[in-house]
mmCIF file of C-alpha atoms and ligand atoms in Angstrom:
data_model
loop_
_atom_site.group_PDB
_atom_site.id
_atom_site.type_symbol
_atom_site.label_atom_id
_atom_site.label_comp_id
_atom_site.label_asym_id
_atom_site.label_seq_id
_atom_site.Cartn_x
_atom_site.Cartn_y
_atom_site.Cartn_z
ATOM 1 C CA MET W 876 56.791 -23.045 -30.185
ATOM 2 C CA ALA W 877 56.707 -21.098 -33.516
ATOM 3 C CA GLU W 878 56.030 -17.415 -32.994
ATOM 4 C CA LYS W 879 53.489 -15.406 -34.766
ATOM 5 C CA LYS W 880 54.776 -13.827 -37.835
ATOM 6 C CA ASP W 881 55.254 -9.879 -37.808
ATOM 7 C CA TYR W 882 52.504 -8.192 -39.786
ATOM 8 C CA TYR W 883 55.214 -6.276 -41.668
ATOM 9 C CA GLU W 884 56.876 -9.346 -42.584
ATOM 10 C CA LEU W 885 53.676 -10.883 -43.716
ATOM 11 C CA LEU W 886 53.127 -8.124 -46.176
ATOM 12 C CA GLY W 887 56.646 -7.739 -47.003
ATOM 13 C CA VAL W 888 57.034 -3.983 -46.130
ATOM 14 C CA SER W 889 59.149 -2.060 -43.942
ATOM 15 C CA ARG W 890 58.000 -0.766 -40.456
ATOM 16 C CA ASP W 891 57.969 2.646 -41.756
ATOM 17 C CA ALA W 892 55.820 1.908 -44.950
ATOM 18 C CA SER W 893 53.364 4.376 -45.961
ATOM 19 C CA LYS W 894 49.509 3.267 -46.070
ATOM 20 C CA ASP W 895 49.638 3.286 -49.924
ATOM 21 C CA ASP W 896 52.689 0.976 -49.753
ATOM 22 C CA ILE W 897 50.776 -1.338 -47.346
ATOM 23 C CA LYS W 898 47.668 -1.396 -49.551
ATOM 24 C CA ARG W 899 49.566 -2.095 -52.591
ATOM 25 C CA ALA W 900 51.565 -4.932 -50.798
ATOM 26 C CA PHE W 901 48.220 -6.333 -49.723
ATOM 27 C CA ARG W 902 46.498 -6.113 -52.908
ATOM 28 C CA ARG W 903 49.537 -8.118 -54.438
ATOM 29 C CA LEU W 904 49.259 -10.868 -51.988
ATOM 30 C CA ALA W 905 45.563 -11.194 -51.880
ATOM 31 C CA ARG W 906 45.543 -11.757 -55.699
ATOM 32 C CA LYS W 907 47.839 -14.523 -55.191
ATOM 33 C CA TYR W 908 46.084 -16.168 -52.031
ATOM 34 C CA HIS W 909 42.375 -15.503 -52.636
ATOM 35 C CA PRO W 910 40.633 -18.595 -52.125
ATOM 36 C CA ASP W 911 38.693 -18.305 -55.489
ATOM 37 C CA ILE W 912 42.199 -18.287 -57.242
ATOM 38 C CA ASN W 913 44.420 -20.364 -54.901
ATOM 39 C CA HIS W 914 43.180 -23.796 -54.128
ATOM 40 C CA GLU W 915 46.375 -24.824 -52.398
ATOM 41 C CA GLU W 916 46.093 -26.057 -48.780
ATOM 42 C CA GLY W 917 46.555 -23.382 -46.345
ATOM 43 C CA ALA W 918 45.968 -20.429 -48.871
ATOM 44 C CA GLU W 919 42.733 -19.573 -47.204
ATOM 45 C CA GLU W 920 44.372 -19.079 -43.782
ATOM 46 C CA MET W 921 47.114 -17.137 -45.390
ATOM 47 C CA PHE W 922 44.538 -14.856 -46.956
ATOM 48 C CA LYS W 923 42.814 -14.344 -43.633
ATOM 49 C CA GLU W 924 46.206 -13.529 -42.075
ATOM 50 C CA ILE W 925 47.090 -10.939 -44.655
ATOM 51 C CA ASN W 926 43.747 -9.769 -44.274
ATOM 52 C CA LYS W 927 44.269 -9.126 -40.743
ATOM 53 C CA ALA W 928 47.690 -7.565 -41.127
ATOM 54 C CA HIS W 929 46.204 -5.173 -43.742
ATOM 55 C CA GLU W 930 43.246 -4.264 -41.554
ATOM 56 C CA VAL W 931 45.398 -3.361 -38.457
ATOM 57 C CA LEU W 932 48.363 -1.625 -40.369
ATOM 58 C CA THR W 933 45.826 0.663 -42.265
ATOM 59 C CA ASP W 934 44.305 1.738 -39.086
ATOM 60 C CA ASP W 935 46.319 4.520 -37.235
ATOM 61 C CA ARG W 936 45.110 3.656 -33.972
ATOM 62 C CA GLN W 937 45.572 -0.165 -34.071
ATOM 63 C CA ARG W 938 48.752 0.241 -35.900
ATOM 64 C CA SER W 939 50.209 2.302 -33.186
ATOM 65 C CA ILE W 940 49.065 -0.226 -30.613
ATOM 66 C CA TYR W 941 50.684 -3.086 -32.668
ATOM 67 C CA ASP W 942 53.783 -1.214 -32.921
ATOM 68 C CA ARG W 943 54.230 -0.957 -29.315
ATOM 69 C CA TYR W 944 52.713 -4.081 -27.876
ATOM 70 C CA GLY W 945 52.599 -6.565 -30.930
ATOM 71 C CA GLU W 946 49.373 -8.713 -31.757
ATOM 72 C CA ALA W 947 48.989 -9.250 -28.042
ATOM 73 C CA GLY W 948 48.293 -5.524 -27.509
ATOM 74 C CA LEU W 949 45.289 -5.804 -30.077
ATOM 75 C CA GLU W 950 43.853 -8.977 -28.201
ATOM 76 C CA GLY W 951 44.288 -7.642 -24.945
ATOM 77 C CA ASN W 952 43.368 -4.194 -23.710
ATOM 78 C CA PRO W 953 46.486 -2.198 -22.776
ATOM 79 C CA GLY W 954 44.559 0.815 -21.903
ATOM 80 C CA ALA W 955 42.813 -0.873 -19.027
ATOM 81 C CA GLY W 956 46.100 -2.746 -17.955
ATOM 82 C CA GLY W 957 44.354 -6.094 -18.388
ATOM 83 C CA GLY W 958 44.710 -8.780 -21.142
ATOM 84 C CA GLY W 959 47.044 -11.343 -21.700
ATOM 85 C CA PHE W 960 50.293 -10.201 -23.324
ATOM 86 C CA THR W 961 51.481 -13.507 -24.177
ATOM 87 C CA VAL W 962 52.853 -14.339 -27.773
ATOM 88 C CA GLU W 963 51.914 -17.415 -29.173
ATOM 89 C CA GLY W 964 50.281 -19.066 -32.150
ATOM 90 C CA ASP W 965 51.012 -21.227 -35.131
ATOM 91 C CA LEU W 966 51.572 -18.871 -38.107
ATOM 92 C CA GLY W 967 54.875 -20.423 -38.430
ATOM 93 C CA ASP W 968 53.267 -23.598 -39.481
ATOM 94 C CA ILE W 969 51.472 -21.927 -42.305
ATOM 95 C CA PHE W 970 54.336 -20.377 -43.715
ATOM 96 C CA GLY W 971 56.212 -23.664 -43.516
ATOM 97 C CA GLY W 972 53.249 -25.353 -45.697
ATOM 98 C CA PHE W 973 53.827 -22.581 -48.315
ATOM 99 C CA GLY W 974 57.601 -23.030 -48.221
ATOM 100 C CA PHE W 975 57.977 -19.725 -46.780
ATOM 101 C CA GLY W 976 60.139 -21.052 -44.079
ATOM 102 C CA ASP W 977 63.506 -20.035 -45.854
ATOM 103 C CA LEU W 978 62.307 -16.666 -46.823
ATOM 104 C CA PHE W 979 61.068 -15.521 -43.449
ATOM 105 C CA GLY W 980 63.525 -17.492 -41.532
ATOM 106 C CA GLY W 981 60.878 -19.495 -40.020
ATOM 107 C CA GLY W 982 61.539 -22.022 -37.157
ATOM 108 C CA GLY W 983 63.921 -20.431 -34.638
ATOM 109 C CA HIS W 984 62.160 -17.735 -32.705
ATOM 110 C CA ARG W 985 65.455 -15.747 -32.867
ATOM 111 C CA GLN W 986 64.860 -15.013 -36.442
ATOM 112 C CA ARG W 987 61.649 -13.514 -35.942
ATOM 113 C CA ARG W 988 62.677 -9.973 -36.588
ATOM 114 C CA ASN W 989 66.132 -10.607 -38.009
ATOM 115 C CA GLY W 990 64.656 -12.738 -40.785
ATOM 116 C CA PRO W 991 64.428 -11.869 -44.344
ATOM 117 C CA ARG W 992 62.438 -9.052 -45.473
ATOM 118 C CA ALA W 993 61.081 -8.501 -48.938
ATOM 119 C CA GLY W 994 62.159 -5.357 -50.743
ATOM 120 C CA SER W 995 59.380 -2.682 -51.701
ATOM 121 C CA ASP W 996 57.487 -2.557 -55.190
ATOM 122 C CA LEU W 997 58.341 0.414 -57.083
ATOM 123 C CA GLU W 998 56.341 2.243 -59.791
ATOM 124 C CA LEU W 999 57.293 4.586 -62.802
ATOM 125 C CA GLN W 1000 55.746 5.861 -65.847
ATOM 126 C CA VAL W 1001 56.618 5.881 -69.536
ATOM 127 C CA THR W 1002 54.873 7.770 -72.158
ATOM 128 C CA ILE W 1003 54.886 6.643 -75.685
ATOM 129 C CA SER W 1004 53.029 7.611 -78.960
ATOM 130 C CA LEU W 1005 50.177 5.668 -80.549
ATOM 131 C CA GLU W 1006 52.484 4.467 -83.350
ATOM 132 C CA GLU W 1007 54.870 2.987 -80.713
ATOM 133 C CA ALA W 1008 51.642 1.320 -78.922
ATOM 134 C CA ALA W 1009 50.669 0.052 -82.492
ATOM 135 C CA SER W 1010 53.901 -1.712 -83.218
ATOM 136 C CA GLY W 1011 55.485 -2.266 -79.703
ATOM 137 C CA CYS W 1012 58.673 -0.459 -78.697
ATOM 138 C CA THR W 1013 61.703 -0.664 -76.405
ATOM 139 C CA ARG W 1014 62.327 2.047 -73.871
ATOM 140 C CA GLU W 1015 65.503 2.639 -71.792
ATOM 141 C CA ILE W 1016 64.366 3.681 -68.166
ATOM 142 C CA GLU W 1017 66.269 4.945 -65.474
ATOM 143 C CA TYR W 1018 65.237 4.902 -61.777
ATOM 144 C CA GLN W 1019 66.427 4.603 -58.291
ATOM 145 C CA ARG W 1020 66.251 1.446 -56.306
ATOM 146 C CA ASN W 1021 67.965 0.031 -53.160
ATOM 147 C CA VAL W 1022 70.006 -3.079 -53.682
ATOM 148 C CA VAL W 1023 72.110 -5.255 -51.297
ATOM 149 C CA CYS W 1024 75.490 -3.262 -50.521
ATOM 150 C CA ASP W 1025 78.273 -5.276 -52.453
ATOM 151 C CA ASP W 1026 80.983 -4.200 -49.859
ATOM 152 C CA CYS W 1027 79.434 -5.881 -46.713
ATOM 153 C CA LYS W 1028 77.345 -8.409 -49.015
ATOM 154 C CA GLY W 1029 74.212 -7.103 -47.177
ATOM 155 C CA THR W 1030 75.684 -7.671 -43.625
ATOM 156 C CA GLY W 1031 75.887 -3.972 -42.623
ATOM 157 C CA SER W 1032 79.258 -4.811 -40.875
ATOM 158 C CA HIS W 1033 82.473 -3.197 -42.013
ATOM 159 C CA ASP W 1034 84.814 -6.176 -41.902
ATOM 160 C CA GLY W 1035 82.270 -8.593 -42.991
ATOM 161 C CA ALA W 1036 81.987 -10.053 -39.609
ATOM 162 C CA ALA W 1037 78.737 -11.544 -38.474
ATOM 163 C CA PRO W 1038 76.506 -9.074 -36.639
ATOM 164 C CA ALA W 1039 76.758 -9.556 -32.679
ATOM 165 C CA GLU W 1040 73.848 -10.570 -30.566
ATOM 166 C CA CYS W 1041 72.141 -7.699 -29.107
ATOM 167 C CA PRO W 1042 73.307 -7.308 -25.470
ATOM 168 C CA VAL W 1043 69.814 -6.058 -24.351
ATOM 169 C CA CYS W 1044 67.360 -8.521 -25.626
ATOM 170 C CA HIS W 1045 69.801 -11.278 -26.083
ATOM 171 C CA GLY W 1046 68.920 -11.731 -29.777
ATOM 172 C CA THR W 1047 64.981 -12.192 -29.236
ATOM 173 C CA GLY W 1048 64.335 -8.593 -30.720
ATOM 174 C CA GLN W 1049 61.890 -8.306 -27.786
ATOM 175 C CA VAL W 1050 61.850 -6.859 -24.292
ATOM 176 C CA ARG W 1051 59.700 -8.466 -21.784
ATOM 177 C CA ARG W 1052 58.547 -6.510 -18.787
ATOM 178 C CA GLN W 1053 56.700 -7.668 -15.597
ATOM 179 C CA VAL W 1054 53.839 -5.232 -14.852
ATOM 180 C CA ASN W 1055 52.223 -5.255 -11.499
ATOM 181 C CA SER W 1056 48.869 -3.607 -11.373
ATOM 182 C CA ILE W 1057 45.586 -4.209 -9.357
ATOM 183 C CA PHE W 1058 44.596 -6.713 -11.943
ATOM 184 C CA GLY W 1059 47.579 -8.759 -11.176
ATOM 185 C CA THR W 1060 50.873 -9.472 -12.795
ATOM 186 C CA THR W 1061 51.207 -9.545 -16.560
ATOM 187 C CA VAL W 1062 54.067 -9.508 -19.082
ATOM 188 C CA GLN W 1063 54.296 -6.704 -21.548
ATOM 189 C CA VAL W 1064 56.324 -7.467 -24.577
ATOM 190 C CA SER W 1065 57.754 -4.672 -26.744
ATOM 191 C CA PRO W 1066 60.284 -4.397 -29.583
ATOM 192 C CA CYS W 1067 63.790 -3.927 -28.393
ATOM 193 C CA THR W 1068 64.735 -0.288 -28.944
ATOM 194 C CA ARG W 1069 68.637 -1.177 -28.714
ATOM 195 C CA CYS W 1070 68.441 -3.268 -31.936
ATOM 196 C CA GLY W 1071 65.302 -1.989 -33.401
ATOM 197 C CA GLY W 1072 63.706 -5.597 -32.914
ATOM 198 C CA GLU W 1073 66.394 -7.231 -35.211
ATOM 199 C CA GLY W 1074 68.053 -9.102 -32.266
ATOM 200 C CA THR W 1075 71.604 -8.142 -33.491
ATOM 201 C CA VAL W 1076 73.697 -5.211 -33.357
ATOM 202 C CA ILE W 1077 76.368 -4.081 -35.808
ATOM 203 C CA SER W 1078 79.479 -3.004 -33.864
ATOM 204 C CA ASP W 1079 81.419 -1.687 -36.731
ATOM 205 C CA PRO W 1080 79.111 -0.545 -39.497
ATOM 206 C CA CYS W 1081 79.990 -0.943 -43.288
ATOM 207 C CA HIS W 1082 81.634 2.295 -44.510
ATOM 208 C CA THR W 1083 79.753 2.124 -47.656
ATOM 209 C CA CYS W 1084 76.179 1.569 -46.611
ATOM 210 C CA ARG W 1085 76.540 2.781 -42.973
ATOM 211 C CA GLY W 1086 75.063 -0.504 -41.594
ATOM 212 C CA LYS W 1087 71.879 -0.215 -43.587
ATOM 213 C CA LYS W 1088 72.753 -3.424 -45.615
ATOM 214 C CA ARG W 1089 71.456 -1.814 -48.696
ATOM 215 C CA VAL W 1090 72.500 1.063 -50.929
ATOM 216 C CA ARG W 1091 70.603 3.335 -53.386
ATOM 217 C CA ILE W 1092 71.788 3.268 -56.790
ATOM 218 C CA SER W 1093 70.492 4.398 -60.357
ATOM 219 C CA GLU W 1094 69.358 1.439 -62.306
ATOM 220 C CA ARG W 1095 69.245 1.331 -66.156
ATOM 221 C CA LYS W 1096 66.836 -1.133 -67.800
ATOM 222 C CA SER W 1097 65.327 -1.517 -71.253
ATOM 223 C CA VAL W 1098 61.744 -2.315 -71.288
ATOM 224 C CA ASP W 1099 59.878 -4.080 -74.086
ATOM 225 C CA ILE W 1100 56.456 -2.547 -74.446
ATOM 226 C CA PRO W 1101 54.151 -5.053 -76.203
ATOM 227 C CA ALA W 1102 52.205 -3.871 -79.297
ATOM 228 C CA GLY W 1103 48.755 -3.080 -78.488
ATOM 229 C CA ILE W 1104 49.329 -1.658 -74.966
ATOM 230 C CA ASP W 1105 46.678 0.939 -73.840
ATOM 231 C CA ASN W 1106 46.738 3.902 -71.836
ATOM 232 C CA GLU W 1107 47.415 3.451 -68.158
ATOM 233 C CA GLN W 1108 48.060 -0.298 -68.400
ATOM 234 C CA HIS W 1109 51.128 -1.485 -66.437
ATOM 235 C CA MET W 1110 53.714 -3.913 -66.768
ATOM 236 C CA ARG W 1111 55.190 -5.810 -63.965
ATOM 237 C CA ILE W 1112 58.993 -6.369 -63.897
ATOM 238 C CA SER W 1113 59.408 -9.186 -61.431
ATOM 239 C CA GLY W 1114 62.226 -8.573 -59.098
ATOM 240 C CA GLY W 1115 62.712 -5.055 -60.522
ATOM 241 C CA GLY W 1116 61.893 -3.230 -57.312
ATOM 242 C CA ASP W 1117 64.082 -2.793 -54.180
ATOM 243 C CA GLU W 1118 66.179 -5.741 -53.184
ATOM 244 C CA GLY W 1119 65.187 -7.364 -49.810
ATOM 245 C CA ILE W 1120 67.188 -7.354 -46.554
ATOM 246 C CA ASN W 1121 68.859 -10.254 -44.965
ATOM 247 C CA GLY W 1122 68.053 -12.317 -48.194
ATOM 248 C CA GLY W 1123 64.597 -11.324 -48.445
ATOM 249 C CA PRO W 1124 63.060 -11.283 -52.050
ATOM 250 C CA ALA W 1125 63.228 -8.271 -54.180
ATOM 251 C CA GLY W 1126 59.962 -6.208 -54.705
ATOM 252 C CA ASP W 1127 58.676 -5.650 -58.245
ATOM 253 C CA LEU W 1128 58.717 -2.853 -60.647
ATOM 254 C CA TYR W 1129 55.481 -1.510 -62.196
ATOM 255 C CA VAL W 1130 55.849 0.295 -65.434
ATOM 256 C CA THR W 1131 52.729 2.358 -66.159
ATOM 257 C CA VAL W 1132 52.344 3.319 -69.805
ATOM 258 C CA LEU W 1133 50.730 6.512 -70.904
ATOM 259 C CA LEU W 1134 49.684 7.415 -74.451
ATOM 260 C CA ARG W 1135 50.270 10.661 -75.985
ATOM 261 C CA GLU W 1136 47.294 12.046 -77.773
ATOM 262 C CA HIS W 1137 47.450 11.676 -81.424
ATOM 263 C CA GLY W 1138 46.553 14.437 -83.831
ATOM 264 C CA ARG W 1139 45.130 12.216 -86.472
ATOM 265 C CA PHE W 1140 43.824 9.027 -84.884
ATOM 266 C CA ALA W 1141 41.450 8.514 -81.915
ATOM 267 C CA ARG W 1142 41.437 5.113 -80.271
ATOM 268 C CA ARG W 1143 38.729 2.841 -78.765
ATOM 269 C CA GLY W 1144 39.868 -0.374 -77.659
ATOM 270 C CA SER W 1145 41.444 -2.110 -80.697
ATOM 271 C CA ASP W 1146 39.722 0.315 -83.407
ATOM 272 C CA LEU W 1147 40.961 3.663 -84.585
ATOM 273 C CA TYR W 1148 39.007 6.558 -85.706
ATOM 274 C CA THR W 1149 39.905 9.148 -88.546
ATOM 275 C CA GLU W 1150 38.912 11.434 -91.137
ATOM 276 C CA THR W 1151 39.755 12.106 -94.650
ATOM 277 C CA GLU W 1152 38.854 14.937 -97.023
ATOM 278 C CA ILE W 1153 37.907 14.466 -100.561
ATOM 279 C CA SER W 1154 36.416 16.708 -103.232
ATOM 280 C CA PHE W 1155 32.593 16.842 -104.155
ATOM 281 C CA SER W 1156 33.324 15.429 -107.650
ATOM 282 C CA ALA W 1157 35.430 12.485 -106.033
ATOM 283 C CA ALA W 1158 32.611 11.751 -103.783
ATOM 284 C CA ALA W 1159 30.012 11.861 -106.567
ATOM 285 C CA LEU W 1160 32.175 9.984 -109.064
ATOM 286 C CA GLY W 1161 33.863 7.544 -106.838
ATOM 287 C CA CYS W 1162 37.612 7.136 -106.668
ATOM 288 C CA LYS W 1163 40.545 5.444 -104.951
ATOM 289 C CA ILE W 1164 42.379 7.537 -102.431
ATOM 290 C CA GLU W 1165 45.307 6.719 -99.987
ATOM 291 C CA VAL W 1166 44.685 6.890 -96.492
ATOM 292 C CA PRO W 1167 47.620 7.186 -93.934
ATOM 293 C CA THR W 1168 47.416 4.471 -91.305
ATOM 294 C CA ILE W 1169 49.051 4.143 -87.760
ATOM 295 C CA TYR W 1170 51.657 1.782 -89.285
ATOM 296 C CA GLY W 1171 53.226 4.481 -91.638
ATOM 297 C CA ALA W 1172 52.252 3.294 -95.093
ATOM 298 C CA GLY W 1173 49.211 4.694 -96.628
ATOM 299 C CA GLU W 1174 46.461 2.243 -97.571
ATOM 300 C CA ILE W 1175 44.290 2.427 -100.648
ATOM 301 C CA LEU W 1176 40.596 3.077 -99.900
ATOM 302 C CA GLU W 1177 37.996 2.754 -102.688
ATOM 303 C CA ILE W 1178 35.499 5.668 -102.308
ATOM 304 C CA LYS W 1179 32.119 4.448 -103.765
ATOM 305 C CA PRO W 1180 30.300 6.647 -106.439
ATOM 306 C CA GLY W 1181 27.646 8.667 -104.410
ATOM 307 C CA THR W 1182 29.538 8.879 -101.198
ATOM 308 C CA GLN W 1183 27.792 11.053 -98.735
ATOM 309 C CA PRO W 1184 29.352 13.691 -96.384
ATOM 310 C CA ASP W 1185 30.363 11.974 -93.158
ATOM 311 C CA GLU W 1186 30.024 8.483 -94.534
ATOM 312 C CA VAL W 1187 32.196 6.110 -92.824
ATOM 313 C CA TYR W 1188 34.211 3.461 -94.220
ATOM 314 C CA GLU W 1189 35.759 0.578 -92.275
ATOM 315 C CA MET W 1190 39.216 -0.534 -93.067
ATOM 316 C CA LYS W 1191 39.590 -4.063 -91.588
ATOM 317 C CA GLY W 1192 43.076 -4.879 -89.906
ATOM 318 C CA GLN W 1193 44.275 -1.197 -89.965
ATOM 319 C CA GLY W 1194 43.561 -0.721 -86.217
ATOM 320 C CA MET W 1195 45.436 -1.588 -83.035
ATOM 321 C CA PRO W 1196 46.768 -5.189 -82.349
ATOM 322 C CA GLN W 1197 44.781 -6.817 -79.159
ATOM 323 C CA LEU W 1198 47.527 -7.400 -76.465
ATOM 324 C CA ARG W 1199 47.216 -11.104 -76.229
ATOM 325 C CA THR W 1200 46.160 -12.289 -79.708
ATOM 326 C CA GLY W 1201 47.992 -9.593 -81.824
ATOM 327 C CA ILE W 1202 44.801 -9.563 -84.121
ATOM 328 C CA LYS W 1203 44.268 -6.036 -85.402
ATOM 329 C CA GLY W 1204 40.896 -4.018 -85.252
ATOM 330 C CA SER W 1205 39.699 -1.833 -87.798
ATOM 331 C CA MET W 1206 40.211 1.907 -88.718
ATOM 332 C CA TYR W 1207 37.127 3.848 -89.437
ATOM 333 C CA VAL W 1208 37.483 6.406 -91.920
ATOM 334 C CA CYS W 1209 34.903 9.254 -91.873
ATOM 335 C CA VAL W 1210 34.753 11.064 -95.221
ATOM 336 C CA LYS W 1211 34.520 14.873 -95.297
ATOM 337 C CA ILE W 1212 33.553 16.608 -98.490
ATOM 338 C CA ALA W 1213 35.585 19.705 -99.272
ATOM 339 C CA VAL W 1214 33.902 22.768 -100.918
ATOM 340 C CA PRO W 1215 36.385 24.927 -102.721
ATOM 341 C CA LYS W 1216 36.687 28.358 -101.445
ATOM 342 C CA SER W 1217 37.551 29.863 -104.796
ATOM 343 C CA LEU W 1218 37.419 28.860 -108.326
ATOM 344 C CA SER W 1219 39.366 29.464 -111.608
ATOM 345 C CA ASP W 1220 37.401 30.613 -114.604
ATOM 346 C CA GLU W 1221 37.719 27.118 -116.025
ATOM 347 C CA GLN W 1222 36.417 25.425 -112.949
ATOM 348 C CA ARG W 1223 33.468 27.841 -112.719
ATOM 349 C CA GLU W 1224 32.444 27.233 -116.226
ATOM 350 C CA ALA W 1225 32.502 23.605 -115.681
ATOM 351 C CA LEU W 1226 30.431 23.825 -112.464
ATOM 352 C CA MET W 1227 27.935 26.149 -114.104
ATOM 353 C CA ALA W 1228 27.374 23.809 -116.890
ATOM 354 C CA TYR W 1229 26.954 21.028 -114.167
ATOM 355 C CA SER W 1230 24.538 23.068 -112.457
ATOM 356 C CA LYS W 1231 22.370 23.726 -115.772
ATOM 357 C CA ALA W 1232 22.663 19.987 -116.390
ATOM 358 C CA MET W 1233 21.232 19.584 -112.845
ATOM 359 C CA GLY W 1234 18.169 21.738 -114.003
ATOM 360 C CA GLU W 1235 19.300 24.574 -111.556
ATOM 361 C CA GLU W 1236 19.092 28.280 -112.435
ATOM 362 C CA LEU W 1237 21.954 30.031 -110.957
ATOM 363 C CA GLU W 1238 22.595 33.748 -110.955
ATOM 364 C CA PRO W 1239 25.863 34.497 -112.636
ATOM 365 C CA ALA W 1240 27.576 36.132 -109.551
ATOM 366 C CA PRO W 1241 26.513 34.781 -106.223
ATOM 367 C CA ARG W 1242 25.687 37.381 -103.848
ATOM 368 C CA LYS W 1243 24.086 37.341 -100.194
ATOM 369 C CA GLU W 1244 20.675 36.581 -99.741
ATOM 370 C CA THR W 1245 18.668 39.775 -98.753
ATOM 371 C CA ILE W 1246 15.395 40.085 -96.673
ATOM 372 C CA THR W 1247 13.610 40.572 -100.005
ATOM 373 C CA ASP W 1248 15.038 37.413 -101.321
ATOM 374 C CA LYS W 1249 13.637 35.529 -98.146
ATOM 375 C CA LEU W 1250 10.222 37.230 -98.455
ATOM 376 C CA PHE W 1251 9.578 36.667 -102.077
ATOM 377 C CA GLY W 1252 11.486 33.301 -102.291
ATOM 378 C CA LYS W 1253 13.992 34.656 -105.069
ATOM 379 C CA LYS W 1254 16.588 32.167 -105.711
ATOM 380 C CA THR W 1255 20.123 33.155 -105.272
ATOM 381 C CA GLY W 1256 22.613 30.494 -105.882
ATOM 382 C CA LYS W 1257 20.384 27.856 -104.490
ATOM 383 C CA ARG W 1258 18.592 24.844 -105.972
ATOM 384 C CA LYS W 1259 15.322 25.638 -107.783
ATOM 385 C CA LYS W 1260 12.383 23.890 -106.631
ATOM 386 C CA LYS W 1261 11.758 20.928 -108.870
HETATM 387 ZN ZN1 ZN Y 2750 67.919 -6.065 -28.939
HETATM 388 ZN ZN1 ZN Y 2751 77.578 -2.364 -46.765
#
């Protein structure tokens, strides 16, 4: 008889995993086995099982019952002393169908708890500039992860000897107890406390990992961040998380990319928005100006004669690249007209001549508008009515 899989093993989390860890593991598996995505035989059952495991382990009350009595405790009613505390089922078959047999040590019931356990996923953040996001970049990262202890090859034993069978549960990882009550005799099953449900004990623990089978190390990796990545997008580095126990698969590393704000460019999707300032005469006469781009080199933008304040020019291909296609968006340049704060005599004369040509009548020295000016409509440095 194949025994039911442990909920923790099912989700690939440790027994002391936090709710967040459980939720994250669930989401990862749900994406993989969702019936809409995965049409393989058995995927739907797997999806149901991980759903059940997630439901139980994220509910404090159900989780504590499960930890003490296993799945049977949830089906029966331990509070009333009734219910059948038997462990049966065919989850092992489902795993077999998926080729999970090797990973989880399916088959022999002895391996139920001593089987491979997947390592946890890990997360970390890196902050990059908009320029780096535009062109792509490589980042050195350093983080802590659990890896299989090299000295004991992950056995946890000092001399490399295989762990001994637990003398209390004889390798089953469970302790069965007959309970007599007014409802009759039932069998309670709980994890063995001597071996923590593993079924084996380490008589002489490895000096390096102290029998934990893994050690914590500082890992360095260089991560290629693709051009076009946006704020809060993450990259999955397969196998970059904690290594598993008893040959279980390693978790993944999720690197979340954060973009620093840019002083000159604002980003919306693959488009960039920026401003440039030109003089009144440049706007009126038209000109060519050089506009800085996110790629470093300035690009020439042709300003049409008669350009108005806040007019927007589109520069195609100067935006951010799309992550998958690499196709670059546009850079939108908003034109600001600069009004000089002071003038040289020559500039003043030229402007006066221009004003005269426009049919304006300006007083020689601009002064502040007074109440009487407003009342009687006297023009001071303003355009005359046509
Ligand atoms: Zn035991
Ligand atoms: Zn060791």
